[in-house]
mmCIF file of C-alpha atoms in Angstrom:
data_model
loop_
_atom_site.group_PDB
_atom_site.id
_atom_site.type_symbol
_atom_site.label_atom_id
_atom_site.label_comp_id
_atom_site.label_asym_id
_atom_site.label_seq_id
_atom_site.Cartn_x
_atom_site.Cartn_y
_atom_site.Cartn_z
ATOM 1 C CA MET A 276 122.206 105.036 68.734
ATOM 2 C CA ASN A 277 124.981 104.244 69.667
ATOM 3 C CA GLN A 278 124.051 104.079 73.668
ATOM 4 C CA HIS A 279 120.877 102.367 72.348
ATOM 5 C CA ALA A 280 122.914 99.317 70.400
ATOM 6 C CA SER A 281 124.699 98.162 73.206
ATOM 7 C CA LEU A 282 121.611 98.435 75.565
ATOM 8 C CA ARG A 283 120.528 95.613 72.789
ATOM 9 C CA ARG A 284 123.253 93.348 73.268
ATOM 10 C CA ARG A 285 123.176 93.041 76.732
ATOM 11 C CA THR A 286 119.884 92.245 76.685
ATOM 12 C CA GLU A 287 119.936 89.364 73.841
ATOM 13 C CA ALA A 288 123.375 87.779 75.711
ATOM 14 C CA GLY A 289 121.642 85.735 78.043
ATOM 15 C CA PHE A 290 119.495 85.920 81.660
ATOM 16 C CA THR A 291 121.004 87.917 84.475
ATOM 17 C CA LEU A 292 122.389 87.081 87.469
ATOM 18 C CA ILE A 293 119.352 88.026 89.464
ATOM 19 C CA GLU A 294 116.711 86.145 87.005
ATOM 20 C CA MET A 295 118.487 83.339 87.453
ATOM 21 C CA LEU A 296 118.535 82.861 90.976
ATOM 22 C CA LEU A 297 114.976 83.874 90.493
ATOM 23 C CA LEU A 298 114.298 81.304 88.352
ATOM 24 C CA ILE A 299 115.715 78.532 90.868
ATOM 25 C CA VAL A 300 113.688 79.916 93.521
ATOM 26 C CA VAL A 301 110.017 79.735 92.123
ATOM 27 C CA PHE A 302 111.467 75.404 90.250
ATOM 28 C CA SER A 303 112.361 74.851 93.729
ATOM 29 C CA GLY A 304 109.203 76.106 95.562
ATOM 30 C CA SER A 305 107.257 74.341 92.563
ATOM 31 C CA LEU A 306 109.664 70.989 93.254
ATOM 32 C CA VAL A 307 109.037 71.197 96.855
ATOM 33 C CA ALA A 308 105.188 71.596 96.206
ATOM 34 C CA LEU A 309 105.137 68.607 93.674
ATOM 35 C CA LEU A 310 106.725 65.692 96.237
ATOM 36 C CA SER A 311 104.294 66.887 98.612
ATOM 37 C CA VAL A 312 101.511 65.909 96.659
ATOM 38 C CA SER A 313 103.032 63.237 95.498
ATOM 39 C CA ARG A 314 104.485 61.869 99.374
ATOM 40 C CA GLU A 315 100.610 62.706 99.969
ATOM 41 C CA SER A 316 99.452 60.675 97.378
ATOM 42 C CA ALA A 317 101.642 57.172 98.257
ATOM 43 C CA ARG A 318 100.339 57.817 101.475
ATOM 44 C CA ARG A 319 96.962 57.526 101.212
ATOM 45 C CA LEU A 320 97.295 54.797 98.035
ATOM 46 C CA ALA A 321 99.181 52.991 100.886
ATOM 47 C CA GLU A 322 96.273 53.110 103.433
ATOM 48 C CA VAL A 323 93.544 52.433 100.452
ATOM 49 C CA ASP A 324 95.563 49.256 100.117
ATOM 50 C CA ALA A 325 95.829 47.872 103.571
ATOM 51 C CA SER A 326 91.867 49.004 104.268
ATOM 52 C CA ALA A 327 91.636 46.403 101.242
ATOM 53 C CA ARG A 328 93.373 43.357 102.588
ATOM 54 C CA ALA A 329 92.582 43.957 106.292
ATOM 55 C CA MET A 330 88.398 43.742 104.415
ATOM 56 C CA GLN A 331 89.827 40.513 102.432
ATOM 57 C CA TYR A 332 90.870 39.372 106.253
ATOM 58 C CA ALA A 333 87.299 40.372 107.902
ATOM 59 C CA GLN A 334 85.541 38.451 105.278
ATOM 60 C CA GLU A 335 87.881 35.501 105.153
ATOM 61 C CA ARG A 336 87.653 34.829 108.743
ATOM 62 C CA LEU A 337 83.039 35.843 108.506
ATOM 63 C CA GLU A 338 82.757 33.128 105.469
ATOM 64 C CA THR A 339 85.018 30.814 108.465
ATOM 65 C CA VAL A 340 82.232 31.332 110.723
ATOM 66 C CA LEU A 341 78.883 31.443 107.845
ATOM 67 C CA ALA A 342 80.208 27.802 106.716
ATOM 68 C CA ASP A 343 80.862 26.645 110.281
ATOM 69 C CA ARG A 344 76.751 27.522 110.925
ATOM 70 C CA ARG A 345 76.055 25.830 107.622
ATOM 71 C CA ASN A 346 77.764 22.979 108.106
ATOM 72 C CA PRO A 347 75.158 20.012 109.343
ATOM 73 C CA ASP A 348 77.280 18.938 111.640
ATOM 74 C CA ARG A 349 78.239 21.659 113.289
ATOM 75 C CA GLY A 350 75.497 24.122 112.552
ATOM 76 C CA TYR A 351 73.815 27.327 114.544
ATOM 77 C CA GLY A 352 75.227 25.914 118.181
ATOM 78 C CA SER A 353 78.692 25.416 116.450
ATOM 79 C CA VAL A 354 79.409 29.559 116.440
ATOM 80 C CA PRO A 355 79.752 30.562 120.560
ATOM 81 C CA LEU A 356 78.962 33.948 122.315
ATOM 82 C CA GLN A 357 82.686 35.445 123.043
ATOM 83 C CA ALA A 358 83.603 37.907 123.545
ATOM 84 C CA ALA A 359 86.845 40.016 120.953
ATOM 85 C CA SER A 360 89.116 39.099 123.726
ATOM 86 C CA CYS A 361 88.990 35.611 124.307
ATOM 87 C CA THR A 362 92.557 33.782 123.106
ATOM 88 C CA THR A 363 92.540 29.741 123.864
ATOM 89 C CA PRO A 364 90.586 27.749 122.028
ATOM 90 C CA SER A 365 87.699 26.930 123.630
ATOM 91 C CA ALA A 366 83.926 25.825 123.659
ATOM 92 C CA ASN A 367 83.042 29.515 124.723
ATOM 93 C CA CYS A 368 86.010 30.708 121.976
ATOM 94 C CA ALA A 369 85.863 29.131 118.730
ATOM 95 C CA TYR A 370 87.705 31.937 116.988
ATOM 96 C CA PRO A 371 90.263 32.701 119.294
ATOM 97 C CA LEU A 372 92.190 36.574 119.063
ATOM 98 C CA GLU A 373 94.835 36.742 115.994
ATOM 99 C CA SER A 374 97.444 38.936 117.299
ATOM 100 C CA PRO A 375 99.091 39.056 114.632
ATOM 101 C CA ILE A 376 97.728 37.236 111.707
ATOM 102 C CA SER A 377 100.149 35.107 110.834
ATOM 103 C CA GLY A 378 103.080 37.073 108.028
ATOM 104 C CA THR A 379 101.031 40.664 109.123
ATOM 105 C CA GLN A 380 101.588 43.076 111.551
ATOM 106 C CA LEU A 381 97.641 42.814 111.875
ATOM 107 C CA GLU A 382 95.444 42.139 114.583
ATOM 108 C CA ARG A 383 91.782 39.825 114.226
ATOM 109 C CA SER A 384 88.867 39.411 116.549
ATOM 110 C CA VAL A 385 85.215 37.847 116.622
ATOM 111 C CA GLN A 386 83.273 38.927 118.525
ATOM 112 C CA VAL A 387 79.812 36.800 118.970
ATOM 113 C CA THR A 388 76.830 38.110 120.602
ATOM 114 C CA ASP A 389 73.082 37.134 121.241
ATOM 115 C CA ILE A 390 70.417 39.883 119.901
ATOM 116 C CA SER A 391 67.837 37.312 120.082
ATOM 117 C CA ALA A 392 65.621 40.591 121.884
ATOM 118 C CA VAL A 393 66.740 43.048 118.912
ATOM 119 C CA GLY A 394 64.834 43.868 116.203
ATOM 120 C CA SER A 395 66.549 43.114 113.496
ATOM 121 C CA CYS A 396 66.424 39.284 114.995
ATOM 122 C CA PRO A 397 63.669 37.066 112.024
ATOM 123 C CA ASN A 398 62.633 34.849 115.083
ATOM 124 C CA PRO A 399 63.475 36.144 118.358
ATOM 125 C CA SER A 400 62.098 32.488 119.989
ATOM 126 C CA ASN A 401 64.755 30.682 118.021
ATOM 127 C CA GLY A 402 67.521 32.850 118.685
ATOM 128 C CA CYS A 403 69.630 35.208 116.415
ATOM 129 C CA LYS A 404 73.837 35.912 117.104
ATOM 130 C CA GLN A 405 75.769 38.947 115.477
ATOM 131 C CA VAL A 406 79.021 37.851 114.541
ATOM 132 C CA LEU A 407 81.336 41.185 114.662
ATOM 133 C CA VAL A 408 84.763 40.837 112.803
ATOM 134 C CA THR A 409 87.672 43.376 113.940
ATOM 135 C CA ILE A 410 90.954 43.810 111.867
ATOM 136 C CA SER A 411 93.162 46.660 113.289
ATOM 137 C CA GLN A 412 97.156 47.350 113.748
ATOM 138 C CA SER A 413 98.449 49.034 116.443
ATOM 139 C CA GLY A 414 95.138 49.583 118.444
ATOM 140 C CA ARG A 415 93.525 51.547 115.433
ATOM 141 C CA LYS A 416 90.531 49.582 113.305
ATOM 142 C CA LEU A 417 91.339 49.156 110.500
ATOM 143 C CA ALA A 418 87.945 47.218 108.978
ATOM 144 C CA SER A 419 85.019 45.578 110.200
ATOM 145 C CA LEU A 420 82.178 43.383 109.129
ATOM 146 C CA ALA A 421 79.345 41.789 111.131
ATOM 147 C CA ALA A 422 76.899 39.543 110.590
ATOM 148 C CA LEU A 423 73.447 38.185 111.022
ATOM 149 C CA LEU A 424 73.195 34.393 112.081
ATOM 150 C CA ALA A 425 69.153 33.502 112.686
ATOM 151 C CA ASN A 426 68.405 29.699 113.833
ATOM 152 C CA ASN A 427 65.758 28.323 111.882
#
């Protein structure tokens, strides 16, 4: 009975060193897993934020092109066919490449192509253009918006 009482006192006295080490290992493993999940969440949130900003920049440029098209003093002809890589404003480059967009590290390009022969053009004899606005960063495309311009 005396031996039983002695064992009971040892177990009631606290944790053993092995129990404490095991607790630290388990806690550390859990903490590492939690930090990993947290870092991945932060990375994905940053990607979503960057994509949203990129879409806003694309929408902004597309609205400029559409405003030029709708302007009675400018019209359909004021939106010239142009490559996405044009850099100097001219008669064939109304929307030059912005690299970078002011205050960002983003690049914005506008490509205008003739799609009059494509089935999606409502009146091929009058002409149709596709406007493609692309936002990229370090060569990686973040957002792209397209619009169809028809000549009435």
